[in-house]
mmCIF file of C-alpha atoms in Angstrom:
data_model
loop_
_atom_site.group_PDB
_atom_site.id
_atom_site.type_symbol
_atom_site.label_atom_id
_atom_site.label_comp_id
_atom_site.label_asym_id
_atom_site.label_seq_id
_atom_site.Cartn_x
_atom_site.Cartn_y
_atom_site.Cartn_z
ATOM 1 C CA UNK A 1 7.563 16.445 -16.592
ATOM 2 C CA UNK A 2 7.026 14.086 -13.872
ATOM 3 C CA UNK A 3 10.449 11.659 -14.306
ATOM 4 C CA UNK A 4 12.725 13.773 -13.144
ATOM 5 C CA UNK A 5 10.816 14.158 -9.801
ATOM 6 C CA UNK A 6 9.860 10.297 -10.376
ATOM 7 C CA UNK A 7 13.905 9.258 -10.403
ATOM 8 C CA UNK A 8 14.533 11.517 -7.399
ATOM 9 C CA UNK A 9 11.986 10.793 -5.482
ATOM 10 C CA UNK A 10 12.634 6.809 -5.500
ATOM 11 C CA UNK A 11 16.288 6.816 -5.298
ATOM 12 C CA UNK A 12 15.984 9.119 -1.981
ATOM 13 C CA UNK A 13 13.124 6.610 -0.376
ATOM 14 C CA UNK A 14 15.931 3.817 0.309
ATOM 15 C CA UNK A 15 16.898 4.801 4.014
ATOM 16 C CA UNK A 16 20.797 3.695 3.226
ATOM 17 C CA UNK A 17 20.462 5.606 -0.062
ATOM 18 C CA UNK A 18 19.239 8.450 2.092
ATOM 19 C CA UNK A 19 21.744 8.062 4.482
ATOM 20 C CA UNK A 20 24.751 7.706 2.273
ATOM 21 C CA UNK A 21 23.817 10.718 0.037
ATOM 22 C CA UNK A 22 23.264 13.117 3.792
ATOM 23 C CA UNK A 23 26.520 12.101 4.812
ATOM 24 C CA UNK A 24 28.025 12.983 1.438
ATOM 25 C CA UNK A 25 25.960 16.824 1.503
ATOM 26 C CA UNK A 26 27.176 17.086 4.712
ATOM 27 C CA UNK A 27 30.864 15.685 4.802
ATOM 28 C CA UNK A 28 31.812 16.694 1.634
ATOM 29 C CA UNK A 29 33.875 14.255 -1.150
ATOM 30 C CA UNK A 30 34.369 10.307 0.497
ATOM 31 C CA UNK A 31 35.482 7.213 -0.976
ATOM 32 C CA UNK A 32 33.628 4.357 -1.396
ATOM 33 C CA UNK A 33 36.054 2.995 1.375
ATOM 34 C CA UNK A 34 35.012 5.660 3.971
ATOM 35 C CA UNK A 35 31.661 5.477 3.212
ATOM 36 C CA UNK A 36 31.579 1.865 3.976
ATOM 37 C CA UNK A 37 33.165 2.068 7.211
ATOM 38 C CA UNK A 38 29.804 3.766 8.410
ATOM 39 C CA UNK A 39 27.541 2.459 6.485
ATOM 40 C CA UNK A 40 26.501 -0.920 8.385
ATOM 41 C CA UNK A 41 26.655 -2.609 4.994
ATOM 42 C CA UNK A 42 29.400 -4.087 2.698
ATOM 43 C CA UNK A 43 31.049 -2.201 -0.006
ATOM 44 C CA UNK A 44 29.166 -4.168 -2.896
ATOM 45 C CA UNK A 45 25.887 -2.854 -1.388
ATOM 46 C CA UNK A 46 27.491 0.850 -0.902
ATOM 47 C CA UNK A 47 28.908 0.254 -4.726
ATOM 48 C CA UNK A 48 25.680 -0.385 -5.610
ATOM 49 C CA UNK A 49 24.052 2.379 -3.983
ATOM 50 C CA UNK A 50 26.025 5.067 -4.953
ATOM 51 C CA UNK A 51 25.797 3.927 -8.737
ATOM 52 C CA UNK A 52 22.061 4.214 -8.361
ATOM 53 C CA UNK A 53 22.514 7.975 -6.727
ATOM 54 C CA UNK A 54 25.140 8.804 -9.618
ATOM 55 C CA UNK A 55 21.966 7.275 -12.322
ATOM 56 C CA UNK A 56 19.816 9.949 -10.818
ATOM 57 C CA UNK A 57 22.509 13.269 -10.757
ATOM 58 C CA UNK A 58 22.928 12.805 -6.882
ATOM 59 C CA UNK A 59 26.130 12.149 -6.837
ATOM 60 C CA UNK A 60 29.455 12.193 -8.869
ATOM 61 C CA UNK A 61 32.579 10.290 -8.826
ATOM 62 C CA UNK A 62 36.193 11.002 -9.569
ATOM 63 C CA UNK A 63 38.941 8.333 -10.103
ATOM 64 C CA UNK A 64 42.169 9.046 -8.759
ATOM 65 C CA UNK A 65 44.399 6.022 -8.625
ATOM 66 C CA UNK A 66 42.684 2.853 -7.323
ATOM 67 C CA UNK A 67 40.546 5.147 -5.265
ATOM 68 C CA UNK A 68 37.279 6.709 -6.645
ATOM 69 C CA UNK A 69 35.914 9.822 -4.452
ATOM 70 C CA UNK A 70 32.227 10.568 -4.603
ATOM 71 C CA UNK A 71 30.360 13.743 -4.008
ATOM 72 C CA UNK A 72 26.871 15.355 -3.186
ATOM 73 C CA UNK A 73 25.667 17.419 -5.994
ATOM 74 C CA UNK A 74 22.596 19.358 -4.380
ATOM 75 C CA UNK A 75 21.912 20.866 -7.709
ATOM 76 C CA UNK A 76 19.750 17.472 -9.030
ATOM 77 C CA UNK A 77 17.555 18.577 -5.799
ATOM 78 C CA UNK A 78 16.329 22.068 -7.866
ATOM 79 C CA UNK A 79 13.827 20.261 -9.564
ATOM 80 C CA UNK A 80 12.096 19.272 -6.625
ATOM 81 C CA UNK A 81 11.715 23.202 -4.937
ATOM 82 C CA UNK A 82 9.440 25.061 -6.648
ATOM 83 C CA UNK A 83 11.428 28.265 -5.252
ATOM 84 C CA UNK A 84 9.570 30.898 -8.826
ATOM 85 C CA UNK A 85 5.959 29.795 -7.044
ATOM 86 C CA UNK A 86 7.470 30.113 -3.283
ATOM 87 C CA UNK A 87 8.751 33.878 -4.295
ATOM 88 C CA UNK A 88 5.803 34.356 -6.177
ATOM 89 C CA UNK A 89 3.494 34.149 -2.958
ATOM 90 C CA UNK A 90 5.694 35.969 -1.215
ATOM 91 C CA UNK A 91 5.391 39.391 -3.721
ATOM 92 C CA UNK A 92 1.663 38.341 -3.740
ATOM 93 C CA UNK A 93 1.943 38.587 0.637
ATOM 94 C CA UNK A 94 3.660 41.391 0.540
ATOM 95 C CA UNK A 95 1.296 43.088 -1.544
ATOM 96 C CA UNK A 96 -1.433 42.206 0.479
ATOM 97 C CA UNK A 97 0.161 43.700 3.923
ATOM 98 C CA UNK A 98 1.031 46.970 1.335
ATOM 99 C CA UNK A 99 -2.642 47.679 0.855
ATOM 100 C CA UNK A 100 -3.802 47.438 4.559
ATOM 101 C CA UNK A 101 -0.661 49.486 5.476
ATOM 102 C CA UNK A 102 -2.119 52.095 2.424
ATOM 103 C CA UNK A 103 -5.394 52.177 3.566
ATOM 104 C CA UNK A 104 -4.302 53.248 7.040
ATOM 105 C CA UNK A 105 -2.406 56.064 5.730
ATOM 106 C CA UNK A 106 -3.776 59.330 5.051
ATOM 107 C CA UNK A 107 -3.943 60.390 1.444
ATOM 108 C CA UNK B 1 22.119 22.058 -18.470
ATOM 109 C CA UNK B 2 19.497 24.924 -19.213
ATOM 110 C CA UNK B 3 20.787 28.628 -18.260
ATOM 111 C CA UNK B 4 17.896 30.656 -18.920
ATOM 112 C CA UNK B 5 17.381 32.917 -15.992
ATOM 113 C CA UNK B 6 14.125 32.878 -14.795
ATOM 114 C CA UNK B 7 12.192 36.232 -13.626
ATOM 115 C CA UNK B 8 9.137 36.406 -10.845
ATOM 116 C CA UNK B 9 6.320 39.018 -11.967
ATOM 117 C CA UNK B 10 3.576 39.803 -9.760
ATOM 118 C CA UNK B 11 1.210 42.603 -10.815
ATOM 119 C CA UNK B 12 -1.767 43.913 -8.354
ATOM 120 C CA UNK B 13 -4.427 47.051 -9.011
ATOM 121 C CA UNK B 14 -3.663 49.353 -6.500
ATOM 122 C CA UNK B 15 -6.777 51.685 -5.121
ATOM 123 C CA UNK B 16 -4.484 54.344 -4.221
ATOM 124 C CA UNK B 17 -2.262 57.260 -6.297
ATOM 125 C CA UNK B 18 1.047 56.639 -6.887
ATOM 126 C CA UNK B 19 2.483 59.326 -4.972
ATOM 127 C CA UNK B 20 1.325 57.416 -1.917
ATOM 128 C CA UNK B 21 2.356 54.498 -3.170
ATOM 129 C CA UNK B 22 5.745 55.615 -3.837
ATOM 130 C CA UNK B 23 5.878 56.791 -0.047
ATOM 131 C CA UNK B 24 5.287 53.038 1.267
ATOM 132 C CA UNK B 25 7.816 51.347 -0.924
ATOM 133 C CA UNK B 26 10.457 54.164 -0.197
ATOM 134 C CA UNK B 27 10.324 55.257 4.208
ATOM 135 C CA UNK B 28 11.970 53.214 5.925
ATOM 136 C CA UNK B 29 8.803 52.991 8.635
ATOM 137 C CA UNK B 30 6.765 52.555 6.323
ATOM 138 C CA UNK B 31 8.639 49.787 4.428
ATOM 139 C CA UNK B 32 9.248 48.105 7.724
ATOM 140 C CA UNK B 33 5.341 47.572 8.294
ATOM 141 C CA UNK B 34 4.719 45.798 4.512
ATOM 142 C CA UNK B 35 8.482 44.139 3.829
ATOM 143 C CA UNK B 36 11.044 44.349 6.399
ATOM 144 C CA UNK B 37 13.141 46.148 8.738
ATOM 145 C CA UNK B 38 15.691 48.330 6.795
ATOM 146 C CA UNK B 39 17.844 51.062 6.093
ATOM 147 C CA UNK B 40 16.715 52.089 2.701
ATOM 148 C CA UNK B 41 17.166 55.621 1.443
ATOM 149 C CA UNK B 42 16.179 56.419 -2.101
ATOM 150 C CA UNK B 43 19.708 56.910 -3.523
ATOM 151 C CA UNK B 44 20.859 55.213 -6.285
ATOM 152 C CA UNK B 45 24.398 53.319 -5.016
ATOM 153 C CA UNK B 46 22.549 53.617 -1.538
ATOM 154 C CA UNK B 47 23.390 49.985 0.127
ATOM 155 C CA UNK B 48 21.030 48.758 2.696
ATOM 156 C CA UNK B 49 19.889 45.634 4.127
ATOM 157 C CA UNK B 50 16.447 44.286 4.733
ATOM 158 C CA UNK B 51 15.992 42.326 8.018
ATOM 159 C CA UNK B 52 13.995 39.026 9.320
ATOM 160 C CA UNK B 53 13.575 36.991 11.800
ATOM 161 C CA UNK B 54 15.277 34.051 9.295
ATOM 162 C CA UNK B 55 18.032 35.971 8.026
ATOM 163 C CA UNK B 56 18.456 39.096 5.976
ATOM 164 C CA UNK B 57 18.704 40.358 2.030
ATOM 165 C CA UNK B 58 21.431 42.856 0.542
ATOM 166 C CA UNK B 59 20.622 45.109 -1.333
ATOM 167 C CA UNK B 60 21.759 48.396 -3.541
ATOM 168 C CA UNK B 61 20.153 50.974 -5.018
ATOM 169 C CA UNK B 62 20.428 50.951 -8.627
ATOM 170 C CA UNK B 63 17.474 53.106 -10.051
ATOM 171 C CA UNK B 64 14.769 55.743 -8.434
ATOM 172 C CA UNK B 65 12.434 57.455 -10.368
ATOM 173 C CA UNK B 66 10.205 59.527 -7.981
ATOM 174 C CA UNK B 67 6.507 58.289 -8.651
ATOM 175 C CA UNK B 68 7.321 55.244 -11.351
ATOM 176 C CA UNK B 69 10.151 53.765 -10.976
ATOM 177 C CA UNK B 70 12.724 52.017 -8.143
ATOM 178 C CA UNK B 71 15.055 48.982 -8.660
ATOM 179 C CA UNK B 72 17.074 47.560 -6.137
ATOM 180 C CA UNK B 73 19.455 44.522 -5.945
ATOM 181 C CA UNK B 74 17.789 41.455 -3.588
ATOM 182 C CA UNK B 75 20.920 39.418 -2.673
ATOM 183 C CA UNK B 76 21.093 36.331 -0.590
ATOM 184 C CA UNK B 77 25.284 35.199 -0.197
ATOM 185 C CA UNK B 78 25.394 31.867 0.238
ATOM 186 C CA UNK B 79 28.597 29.638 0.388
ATOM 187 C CA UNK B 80 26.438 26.701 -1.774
ATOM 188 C CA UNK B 81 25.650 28.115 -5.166
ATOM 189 C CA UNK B 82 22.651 26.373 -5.323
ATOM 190 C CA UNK B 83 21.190 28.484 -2.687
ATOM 191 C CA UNK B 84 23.500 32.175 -3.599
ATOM 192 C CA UNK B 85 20.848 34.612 -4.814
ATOM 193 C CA UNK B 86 22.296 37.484 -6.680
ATOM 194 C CA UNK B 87 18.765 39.071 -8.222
ATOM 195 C CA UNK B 88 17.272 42.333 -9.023
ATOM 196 C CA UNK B 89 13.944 43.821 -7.819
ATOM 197 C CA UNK B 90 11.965 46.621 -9.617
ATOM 198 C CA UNK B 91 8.508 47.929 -9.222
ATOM 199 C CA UNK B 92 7.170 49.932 -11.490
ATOM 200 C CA UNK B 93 4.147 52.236 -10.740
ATOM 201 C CA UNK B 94 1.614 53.089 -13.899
ATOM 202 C CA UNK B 95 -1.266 55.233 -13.244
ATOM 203 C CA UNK B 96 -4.532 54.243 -13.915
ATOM 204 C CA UNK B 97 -7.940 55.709 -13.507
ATOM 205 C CA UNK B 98 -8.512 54.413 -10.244
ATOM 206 C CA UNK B 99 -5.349 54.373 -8.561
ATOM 207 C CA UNK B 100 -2.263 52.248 -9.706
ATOM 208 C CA UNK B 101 -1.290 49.428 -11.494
ATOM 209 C CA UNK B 102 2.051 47.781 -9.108
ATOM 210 C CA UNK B 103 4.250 45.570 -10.448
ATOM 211 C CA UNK B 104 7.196 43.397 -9.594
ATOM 212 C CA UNK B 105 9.688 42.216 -11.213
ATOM 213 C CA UNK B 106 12.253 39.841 -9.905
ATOM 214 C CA UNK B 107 15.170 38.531 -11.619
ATOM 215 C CA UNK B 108 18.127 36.428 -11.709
ATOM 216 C CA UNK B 109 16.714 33.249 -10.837
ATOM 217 C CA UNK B 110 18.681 30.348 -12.119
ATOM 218 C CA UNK B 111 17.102 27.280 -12.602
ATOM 219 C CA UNK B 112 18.918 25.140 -10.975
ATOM 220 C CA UNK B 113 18.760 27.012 -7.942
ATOM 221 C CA UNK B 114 17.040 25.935 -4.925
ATOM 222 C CA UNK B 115 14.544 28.467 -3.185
ATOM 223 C CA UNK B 116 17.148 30.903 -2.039
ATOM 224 C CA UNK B 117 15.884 31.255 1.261
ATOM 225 C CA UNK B 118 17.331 27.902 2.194
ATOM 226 C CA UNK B 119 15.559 26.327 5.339
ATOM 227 C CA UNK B 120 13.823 30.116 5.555
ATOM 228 C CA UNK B 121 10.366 29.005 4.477
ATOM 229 C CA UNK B 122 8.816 28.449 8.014
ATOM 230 C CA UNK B 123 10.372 31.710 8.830
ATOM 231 C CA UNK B 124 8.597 33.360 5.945
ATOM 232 C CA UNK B 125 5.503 32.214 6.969
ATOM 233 C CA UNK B 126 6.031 32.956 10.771
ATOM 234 C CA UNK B 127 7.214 36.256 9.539
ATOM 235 C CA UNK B 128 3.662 36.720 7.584
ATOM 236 C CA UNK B 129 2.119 35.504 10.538
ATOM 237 C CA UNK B 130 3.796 38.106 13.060
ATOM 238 C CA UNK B 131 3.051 40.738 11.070
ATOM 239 C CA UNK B 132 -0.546 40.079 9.682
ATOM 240 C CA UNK B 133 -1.210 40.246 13.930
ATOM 241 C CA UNK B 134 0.659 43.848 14.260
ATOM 242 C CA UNK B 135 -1.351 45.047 11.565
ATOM 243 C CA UNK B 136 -4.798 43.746 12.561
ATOM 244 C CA UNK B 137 -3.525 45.215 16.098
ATOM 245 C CA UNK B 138 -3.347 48.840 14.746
ATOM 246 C CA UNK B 139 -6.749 48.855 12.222
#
């Protein structure tokens, strides 16, 4: 049960990982070519880093010509927001601020 | 990839009668001091919109059943599926000897959805927060 969280949790520790994989969720699609022109590193290392994001669902690519385009997908995140337990506390403190209210009511 | 939609249930023993009951989950004051600001009014096809200090859920009347039964839709539009919540709450109201057994039913989940509330969790709790302090202000 643990991998998943394992895989996404180490490939988002590396800072340029990090920072390659933000700029993608918040640019949209970039080549590896754009990518590198912010990156501070060469294109090998960005190569390299974005095949280790793509390993772990992060990111996907798309060839078009000589060109290959990569994008966030934020999806591969799900597994680490346990959103059923968030919702489920907050039914649970509703609930609780539903019985003071009913006790202050009359009948 | 797994499509199973998943559902939230939470169930509580109510020490009250579920006509009273029914009168907190269905006036709009009296909503507004346990859930959130609204506009409800129990009419099925009745749309109305529940209101925080983080943002806000549409919703639409879809079943009323005086004393047992309401079902609303809880939606969150977002342009990034990941966090667009289309889901459906319903709480039904069983009597029991000593008042009423509540529960909640909330589906439409899907699992590879992100909490729908987006960045909204610290203004969940804040929201908790403000209004366990109104509360304890009018006991």
């Amino acid at each position: 049960m643990t991998e998943p969280h394992d895989i996404l949790f180490r490939t988002l520790a590396d800072p340029t990982r990090r920072a390659l994989f933000e700029r993608l969720c918040r640019e949209g699609e970039k080549t590896v070519g754009a990518l590198t022109a912010k990156a501070g590193v060469s294109q090998p290392v960005v190569s390299k880093h974005l095949g280790l994001l793509k390993q772990a669902g992060l990111v996907r690519d798309r060839h078009e010509g000589r060109q290959t385009h990569y994008s966030a997908q934020l999806s591969a995140l799900a597994p680490l927001v346990d959103w059923t337990g968030q919702m489920t506390r907050f039914w649970e403190s509703r609930f609780d601020d539903l019985e003071n209210l009913l006790r202050r009511m009359d009948q | 990839m797994n499509t199973q939609i998943r559902t939230v249930v939470v169930e509580r023993e109510i020490a009250h009668p579920p006509e009273k009951l029914w009168r907190a989950l269905t006036q709009p004051h009296l909503i507004a001091e346990w859930l959130m600001r609204n506009d409800f009014a129990p009419v099925i096809g009745h749309k109305f919109t529940l209101s925080g200090d983080w943002g806000s859920v549409e919703c639409d009347v879809l079943a009323v059943e005086p004393g047992k039964t309401l079902t609303y839709t809880w939606n969150h539009p977002h342009a990034d599926p990941a966090f667009d919540l289309r889901s459906v709450v319903s709480f039904t109201l069983t009597p029991t000897g000593s008042g009423t057994l509540l529960r909640m039913e909330q589906s439409g989940f899907r699992p590879e959805q992100k909490q729908a509330f987006g960045g909204a969790r610290h203004g969940w709790e804040q929201n908790f927060t403000n209004l366990e302090r109104v509360l304890a202000e009018l006991e």
